[in-house]
Amino acid sequence: METIKEKQSSSKPKSTIKISGAEAIIHCLLAEGVDLLYGYPGGAIMPVYDELYKFQDKLTHILTRHEQGATHAAQGYARVSGRVGVAMATSGPGATNLVTGLADAQIDSTPMVCITGQVPRHLLGSDAFQETDIIGISTPVTKWNYQITKASEIPEILAKAFFIAKSGRPGPVLVDITKNAQFDEFEFSYEKCKGVRSYNPAPKPNMGAIDAAAALINKAKKPFIVWGQGVILGEAEEELKAVIEKAGIPAAWTIMGESAIPTNHPLNVGMVGMHGNYGPNILTNECDVLIAVGMRFDDRVTGSLDTYAKQAKVVHFEIDPAEINKNVPADVAVLGNSKETLALLLPKLEKSSHEDWNNEFKKKRDIEFEQVIKNDIHPTKEGLTMGEVIEQINIASKNKAVIVSDVGQHQMIACRYAKFAQSKSNITSGGLGTMGFGLPAAIGAKQGAMDREVVAIIGDGGYQMTIQELGVIFQHQIPVKIVVLNNDHLGMVRQWQELFFDKRYASTVMVNPDFVKIAEGYHIEAKRVSKREDLKATIETMIASDKPYFLEVKVEKEDNVFPMIPSGASVSDIRLK
């Protein structure tokens, strides 16, 4: 019998074969190149899982311990591999448990397709067992969603789902499929989606805008680039590097853009934002031309918009028209994929060095090193700091690791001090700030790049939100390295309470379990470090291991993350202590 793949590769008119909707879903996934998905079975999605059982040699399913874990694992996989992550769940609570991951993927532009089961068509709207209006619930947090009620809709809708998820500015898509549509048979054929009416995912660059941008940049005395994840999603790393090198422009990154340019590049001046580097923040309000590439001027980057870069002409390179003028008015807006638009800009730029301007960043870096960085990574105090842990991981991994961080103080420290030589190396929850993201995302990141070292940096609070995903690591022996930086507090909230709430530490003290024993209960090698003399050797052992490894590091309880821009303040008001 001719296979589905053979039918689709034929130059003759497309053949059809009569199969169930559930089997059609599997064939659609395979046609889109999916070989790995994350999920949790249940009654309304059971027909699809029955078909998955028959295709285990072609499609690996990872049973997460919670549906939220499935979405974060799919996100980690997508962010490292550049492919679409796939998650699947049943109806009702299974579907609603996906919502946090959908929202996270939406705001961080992560390509993901989620498939949910639903009660049969004739029961829709009847409050049937495990019926929830997941389409209504997920509409605000998805790029697109759709409910399939007939089996014949499955090929077209899933093809459209994958196209929308990965094209233009990527994002999550949810497809809800009623149980009758999974059981019913129909004549199946599949064709990948190549376009959707009224949807223009990548606007064609306007050469007039390119010329105007080049003119502003060439005239600038103090140009400054801030890049975001759009550079990584657009695979424009080399184009950005060529632009900053030719024009001699200092360039800083948002946390979502980190790793696009190697940390040690001389024109990479560090991180902007609330806990970013001193120079990039202060000098944002001194540049004369601000060039934003693939970033959306998030409030954690800009601080008070009333005082943000008011002296500068703003050039905004962006694929999503909705982001232009949303927060910061652009003098020149260059729409399009950053790989294409930066390539068009490059030959129009004049060769320059801006030596005096770049020296201003170096001076600010020296100030920050003396007042903050030195104490973070080379502390003289007795207790361990988060910064020195990250520095030892850099050394042991030779700056080659993928760092997956959760959310909190440890996240900001990881973003500040991790060193990267390769793109797609910093995986974190940026816009939504989802505690619990780190552990399952690290699982997906490792499966998306099995040839790379993956280290999860997690706080004691966020770790316990998805700690059950240790079961996935144990069951599948995924060689993820987990580092919990334990200060027995919800550290970031405690820092704000100290600085802005007169040290009223309301509900931020954590009474924690024995994390080492829990890891050992999952048969994962585990160790705890509380002394500086043990740190280096233990991290070297962890990195050298080819198996899963858990490391708890007891760090200073009341360390704060600086620099810091107080909420709502100007970037010029950044505090060093």
Tab-separated table of C-alpha atoms in Angstrom, residues 235-551:
chain	number	residue	atom	x	y	z
A	235	GLU	CA	18.336	34.588	12.052
A	236	ALA	CA	19.953	37.985	11.549
A	237	GLU	CA	22.926	37.540	13.870
A	238	GLU	CA	25.563	37.906	11.171
A	239	GLU	CA	23.810	40.875	9.590
A	240	LEU	CA	23.626	42.687	12.947
A	241	LYS	CA	27.265	41.938	13.645
A	242	ALA	CA	28.250	43.299	10.227
A	243	VAL	CA	26.264	46.510	10.818
A	244	ILE	CA	27.740	47.271	14.236
A	245	GLU	CA	31.267	46.487	13.058
A	246	LYS	CA	31.095	48.603	9.905
A	247	ALA	CA	29.507	51.604	11.624
A	248	GLY	CA	31.360	51.179	14.919
A	249	ILE	CA	28.130	51.376	16.913
A	250	PRO	CA	27.942	50.246	20.545
A	251	ALA	CA	25.147	47.688	20.862
A	252	ALA	CA	23.199	46.421	23.866
A	253	TRP	CA	20.592	43.702	24.247
A	254	THR	CA	17.325	42.954	25.952
A	255	ILE	CA	17.235	39.683	27.885
A	256	MET	CA	15.351	38.052	25.013
A	257	GLY	CA	18.021	39.131	22.535
A	258	GLU	CA	20.973	37.966	24.612
A	259	SER	CA	23.480	35.625	22.888
A	260	ALA	CA	22.761	36.869	19.339
A	261	ILE	CA	26.192	38.534	19.435
A	262	PRO	CA	28.984	36.881	21.461
A	263	THR	CA	29.393	38.284	24.951
A	264	ASN	CA	33.054	39.096	24.355
A	265	HIS	CA	32.462	41.131	21.174
A	266	PRO	CA	34.102	44.546	21.739
A	267	LEU	CA	30.971	46.423	20.599
A	268	ASN	CA	28.643	44.356	22.790
A	269	VAL	CA	28.167	46.768	25.703
A	270	GLY	CA	25.776	44.681	27.788
A	271	MET	CA	22.170	44.534	28.891
A	272	VAL	CA	19.549	47.277	29.054
A	273	GLY	CA	16.654	47.330	31.445
A	274	MET	CA	15.769	47.279	35.114
A	275	HIS	CA	18.776	45.181	36.159
A	276	GLY	CA	20.859	45.832	33.079
A	277	ASN	CA	24.312	47.320	32.877
A	278	TYR	CA	25.050	50.849	34.042
A	279	GLY	CA	26.462	52.235	30.786
A	280	PRO	CA	23.765	51.115	28.334
A	281	ASN	CA	21.025	52.455	30.590
A	282	ILE	CA	22.613	55.813	31.435
A	283	LEU	CA	23.811	56.449	27.887
A	284	THR	CA	20.413	55.675	26.364
A	285	ASN	CA	19.552	59.201	27.436
A	286	GLU	CA	22.697	60.640	25.856
A	287	CYS	CA	22.726	59.004	22.403
A	288	ASP	CA	21.646	61.073	19.423
A	289	VAL	CA	20.292	58.197	17.328
A	290	LEU	CA	18.724	55.146	18.962
A	291	ILE	CA	18.446	52.143	16.636
A	292	ALA	CA	16.046	49.482	17.917
A	293	VAL	CA	16.273	46.120	16.157
A	294	GLY	CA	13.653	43.457	16.786
A	295	MET	CA	12.604	44.729	20.191
A	296	ARG	CA	9.339	46.177	21.474
A	297	PHE	CA	10.354	48.836	24.034
A	298	ASP	CA	9.024	46.870	26.984
A	299	ASP	CA	8.518	48.866	30.189
A	300	ARG	CA	11.300	46.920	31.919
A	301	VAL	CA	13.649	48.209	29.210
A	302	THR	CA	12.489	51.811	29.001
A	303	GLY	CA	11.540	52.715	32.547
A	304	SER	CA	9.547	55.942	32.441
A	305	LEU	CA	8.548	56.666	28.849
A	306	ASP	CA	8.285	60.357	29.707
A	307	THR	CA	12.081	60.545	29.987
A	308	TYR	CA	13.210	57.738	27.690
A	309	ALA	CA	15.641	58.798	24.931
A	310	LYS	CA	13.821	62.093	24.356
A	311	GLN	CA	16.999	63.648	22.920
A	312	ALA	CA	17.417	60.943	20.280
A	313	LYS	CA	16.125	60.263	16.826
A	314	VAL	CA	14.614	56.766	16.894
A	315	VAL	CA	15.021	54.217	14.109
A	316	HIS	CA	12.921	51.098	14.660
A	317	PHE	CA	13.589	47.880	12.702
A	318	GLU	CA	10.575	45.640	13.329
A	319	ILE	CA	8.613	42.862	11.640
A	320	ASP	CA	5.334	43.542	13.467
A	321	PRO	CA	3.628	46.812	12.451
A	322	ALA	CA	1.694	46.794	15.735
A	323	GLU	CA	4.916	47.505	17.635
A	324	ILE	CA	5.750	50.659	15.666
A	325	ASN	CA	4.908	53.766	17.710
A	326	LYS	CA	3.194	51.612	20.360
A	327	ASN	CA	5.440	52.760	23.210
A	328	VAL	CA	8.200	54.902	21.683
A	329	PRO	CA	7.513	57.055	18.582
A	330	ALA	CA	9.810	56.228	15.676
A	331	ASP	CA	11.338	58.893	13.463
A	332	VAL	CA	12.045	56.160	10.925
A	333	ALA	CA	10.251	52.797	10.919
A	334	VAL	CA	11.776	49.993	8.881
A	335	LEU	CA	9.319	47.131	8.544
A	336	GLY	CA	10.401	43.633	7.605
A	337	ASN	CA	12.436	40.636	8.676
A	338	SER	CA	15.605	41.902	10.362
A	339	LYS	CA	17.816	39.598	8.311
A	340	GLU	CA	16.582	41.225	5.119
A	341	THR	CA	16.372	44.823	6.343
A	342	LEU	CA	19.811	44.848	7.997
A	343	ALA	CA	21.328	43.347	4.845
A	344	LEU	CA	19.794	46.172	2.823
A	345	LEU	CA	21.050	48.753	5.320
A	346	LEU	CA	24.654	47.518	5.437
A	347	PRO	CA	25.953	48.794	2.042
A	348	LYS	CA	24.455	52.222	2.729
A	349	LEU	CA	26.367	52.713	5.981
A	350	GLU	CA	29.599	54.636	6.141
A	351	LYS	CA	32.597	53.078	7.810
A	352	SER	CA	33.104	54.619	11.233
A	353	SER	CA	34.519	53.901	14.694
A	354	HIS	CA	32.909	56.417	17.112
A	355	GLU	CA	35.903	55.935	19.372
A	356	ASP	CA	35.095	58.672	21.898
A	357	TRP	CA	31.484	57.520	22.191
A	358	ASN	CA	32.493	53.886	22.697
A	359	ASN	CA	34.935	54.987	25.385
A	360	GLU	CA	32.018	56.417	27.339
A	361	PHE	CA	30.599	52.904	27.641
A	362	LYS	CA	33.971	51.582	28.781
A	363	LYS	CA	34.178	54.248	31.490
A	364	LYS	CA	30.722	53.361	32.769
A	365	ARG	CA	31.653	49.686	32.667
A	366	ASP	CA	34.676	50.388	34.874
A	367	ILE	CA	32.466	52.184	37.403
A	368	GLU	CA	29.997	49.289	37.449
A	369	PHE	CA	32.796	46.746	37.797
A	370	GLU	CA	34.236	48.440	40.863
A	371	GLN	CA	30.926	49.042	42.587
A	372	VAL	CA	28.921	45.951	41.592
A	373	ILE	CA	30.443	43.306	39.333
A	374	LYS	CA	33.618	42.702	41.313
A	375	ASN	CA	31.621	42.010	44.450
A	376	ASP	CA	29.196	39.727	42.619
A	377	ILE	CA	31.665	37.418	40.907
A	378	HIS	CA	34.744	37.790	43.148
A	379	PRO	CA	33.184	38.327	46.569
A	380	THR	CA	35.178	38.820	49.743
A	381	LYS	CA	32.240	37.981	52.017
A	382	GLU	CA	31.992	34.524	53.541
A	383	GLY	CA	28.689	33.501	51.953
A	384	LEU	CA	28.351	32.380	48.346
A	385	THR	CA	26.869	34.754	45.784
A	386	MET	CA	24.752	33.904	42.758
A	387	GLY	CA	27.189	35.726	40.496
A	388	GLU	CA	30.163	33.554	41.407
A	389	VAL	CA	28.101	30.424	40.707
A	390	ILE	CA	27.325	31.668	37.185
A	391	GLU	CA	30.984	32.583	36.681
A	392	GLN	CA	32.101	29.064	37.612
A	393	ILE	CA	29.551	27.599	35.177
A	394	ASN	CA	30.973	29.860	32.452
A	395	ILE	CA	34.457	28.570	33.164
A	396	ALA	CA	33.530	24.899	33.375
A	397	SER	CA	31.395	25.002	30.210
A	398	LYS	CA	33.833	27.264	28.316
A	399	ASN	CA	30.960	29.678	27.631
A	400	LYS	CA	29.271	27.080	25.435
A	401	ALA	CA	26.304	26.107	27.609
A	402	VAL	CA	22.666	26.878	26.977
A	403	ILE	CA	21.494	28.650	30.116
A	404	VAL	CA	17.802	28.221	30.924
A	405	SER	CA	16.694	30.453	33.774
A	406	ASP	CA	13.523	30.655	35.790
A	407	VAL	CA	12.249	34.013	37.072
A	408	GLY	CA	13.594	36.114	39.925
A	409	GLN	CA	16.928	37.380	41.226
A	410	HIS	CA	18.772	34.349	39.875
A	411	GLN	CA	17.337	35.097	36.408
A	412	MET	CA	18.730	38.623	36.403
A	413	ILE	CA	22.078	37.418	37.731
A	414	ALA	CA	22.206	34.680	35.078
A	415	CYS	CA	21.398	37.151	32.308
A	416	ARG	CA	23.983	39.628	33.633
A	417	TYR	CA	26.882	37.223	34.092
A	418	ALA	CA	26.403	34.248	31.764
A	419	LYS	CA	28.804	34.370	28.829
A	420	PHE	CA	27.814	33.139	25.421
A	421	ALA	CA	29.672	32.355	22.220
A	422	GLN	CA	26.682	31.022	20.274
A	423	SER	CA	23.179	32.277	19.523
A	424	LYS	CA	20.017	30.672	20.955
A	425	SER	CA	21.842	30.132	24.248
A	426	ASN	CA	19.824	32.218	26.724
A	427	ILE	CA	16.380	30.772	27.343
A	428	THR	CA	14.164	32.551	29.852
A	429	SER	CA	10.647	33.807	30.427
A	430	GLY	CA	10.869	37.460	29.482
A	431	GLY	CA	7.576	39.275	29.038
A	432	LEU	CA	5.337	37.171	31.283
A	433	GLY	CA	7.940	36.394	33.944
A	434	THR	CA	6.640	32.888	34.632
A	435	MET	CA	7.965	31.228	37.771
A	436	GLY	CA	8.126	27.492	37.092
A	437	PHE	CA	9.317	28.001	33.512
A	438	GLY	CA	12.926	26.915	34.059
A	439	LEU	CA	12.838	23.177	34.742
A	440	PRO	CA	10.455	22.043	31.975
A	441	ALA	CA	11.962	24.551	29.507
A	442	ALA	CA	15.395	23.066	30.177
A	443	ILE	CA	14.024	19.618	29.325
A	444	GLY	CA	12.763	20.900	25.986
A	445	ALA	CA	15.946	22.866	25.334
A	446	LYS	CA	18.085	19.776	25.853
A	447	GLN	CA	15.894	17.701	23.538
A	448	GLY	CA	16.092	20.486	20.978
A	449	ALA	CA	19.906	20.517	21.103
A	450	MET	CA	21.189	17.189	22.385
A	451	ASP	CA	24.731	18.097	21.342
A	452	ARG	CA	24.829	21.102	23.693
A	453	GLU	CA	25.228	21.400	27.440
A	454	VAL	CA	22.024	22.690	29.024
A	455	VAL	CA	22.111	24.186	32.516
A	456	ALA	CA	18.950	25.282	34.308
A	457	ILE	CA	19.399	28.129	36.798
A	458	ILE	CA	16.418	28.188	39.159
A	459	GLY	CA	15.454	29.780	42.468
A	460	ASP	CA	14.075	27.800	45.386
A	461	GLY	CA	10.632	29.370	44.843
A	462	GLY	CA	10.137	28.798	41.127
A	463	TYR	CA	11.697	25.335	41.340
A	464	GLN	CA	8.865	24.080	43.510
A	465	MET	CA	6.220	25.252	41.043
A	466	THR	CA	7.147	22.575	38.489
A	467	ILE	CA	9.398	20.272	40.537
A	468	GLN	CA	7.313	17.282	39.435
A	469	GLU	CA	8.968	17.458	35.995
A	470	LEU	CA	11.965	15.742	37.581
A	471	GLY	CA	9.916	12.658	36.726
A	472	VAL	CA	10.399	13.353	33.009
A	473	ILE	CA	14.152	13.705	33.466
A	474	PHE	CA	14.265	10.425	35.383
A	475	GLN	CA	12.008	8.477	33.023
A	476	HIS	CA	13.799	9.556	29.848
A	477	GLN	CA	17.265	10.097	31.354
A	478	ILE	CA	17.533	13.572	29.858
A	479	PRO	CA	21.007	14.854	30.822
A	480	VAL	CA	19.927	18.281	32.045
A	481	LYS	CA	22.033	20.006	34.707
A	482	ILE	CA	19.853	21.684	37.346
A	483	VAL	CA	21.272	24.361	39.628
A	484	VAL	CA	19.005	25.684	42.373
A	485	LEU	CA	20.317	28.901	43.916
A	486	ASN	CA	18.714	28.642	47.329
A	487	ASN	CA	18.445	31.721	49.534
A	488	ASP	CA	15.365	30.457	51.420
A	489	HIS	CA	13.373	33.436	50.152
A	490	LEU	CA	11.335	34.657	47.234
A	491	GLY	CA	14.390	36.748	46.532
A	492	MET	CA	13.174	39.346	44.069
A	493	VAL	CA	10.049	40.125	46.065
A	494	ARG	CA	12.157	40.279	49.247
A	495	GLN	CA	14.507	42.782	47.543
A	496	TRP	CA	11.595	45.057	46.679
A	497	GLN	CA	10.245	44.736	50.211
A	498	GLU	CA	13.642	45.775	51.571
A	499	LEU	CA	14.063	48.742	49.242
A	500	PHE	CA	10.507	50.031	48.863
A	501	PHE	CA	8.368	48.565	51.679
A	502	ASP	CA	10.473	49.359	54.766
A	503	LYS	CA	11.670	45.757	55.122
A	504	ARG	CA	8.206	44.344	55.741
A	505	TYR	CA	8.958	40.818	54.543
A	506	ALA	CA	5.402	39.651	53.996
A	507	SER	CA	5.159	36.039	52.812
A	508	THR	CA	8.615	35.851	51.232
A	509	VAL	CA	10.428	33.508	53.637
A	510	MET	CA	10.565	29.969	52.232
A	511	VAL	CA	10.690	26.926	54.503
A	512	ASN	CA	12.141	24.500	52.002
A	513	PRO	CA	12.363	20.705	51.839
A	514	ASP	CA	15.548	18.744	51.348
A	515	PHE	CA	16.034	19.323	47.610
A	516	VAL	CA	18.899	16.830	47.413
A	517	LYS	CA	16.776	14.007	48.825
A	518	ILE	CA	13.964	14.849	46.412
A	519	ALA	CA	16.350	14.640	43.442
A	520	GLU	CA	17.761	11.386	44.751
A	521	GLY	CA	14.191	10.087	45.030
A	522	TYR	CA	14.059	10.488	41.252
A	523	HIS	CA	17.412	8.662	40.987
A	524	ILE	CA	19.186	11.840	39.866
A	525	GLU	CA	22.731	12.415	41.120
A	526	ALA	CA	22.584	15.308	43.546
A	527	LYS	CA	24.814	17.433	45.738
A	528	ARG	CA	24.570	20.481	47.993
A	529	VAL	CA	27.281	23.138	48.240
A	530	SER	CA	27.446	25.836	50.904
A	531	LYS	CA	31.199	26.575	51.023
A	532	ARG	CA	33.280	28.427	48.448
A	533	GLU	CA	36.080	25.871	48.516
A	534	ASP	CA	33.670	23.182	47.251
A	535	LEU	CA	32.023	25.178	44.459
A	536	LYS	CA	34.503	24.979	41.595
A	537	ALA	CA	35.155	21.230	41.759
A	538	THR	CA	31.473	20.396	42.139
A	539	ILE	CA	30.468	22.458	39.111
A	540	GLU	CA	33.256	20.851	37.081
A	541	THR	CA	31.931	17.426	38.081
A	542	MET	CA	28.398	18.429	37.134
A	543	ILE	CA	29.390	19.752	33.700
A	544	ALA	CA	31.565	16.706	33.003
A	545	SER	CA	28.724	14.301	33.762
A	546	ASP	CA	26.837	12.755	30.860
A	547	LYS	CA	23.788	12.123	33.055
A	548	PRO	CA	21.197	14.313	34.759
A	549	TYR	CA	22.658	16.190	37.715
A	550	PHE	CA	21.135	18.301	40.475
A	551	LEU	CA	23.131	20.906	42.400
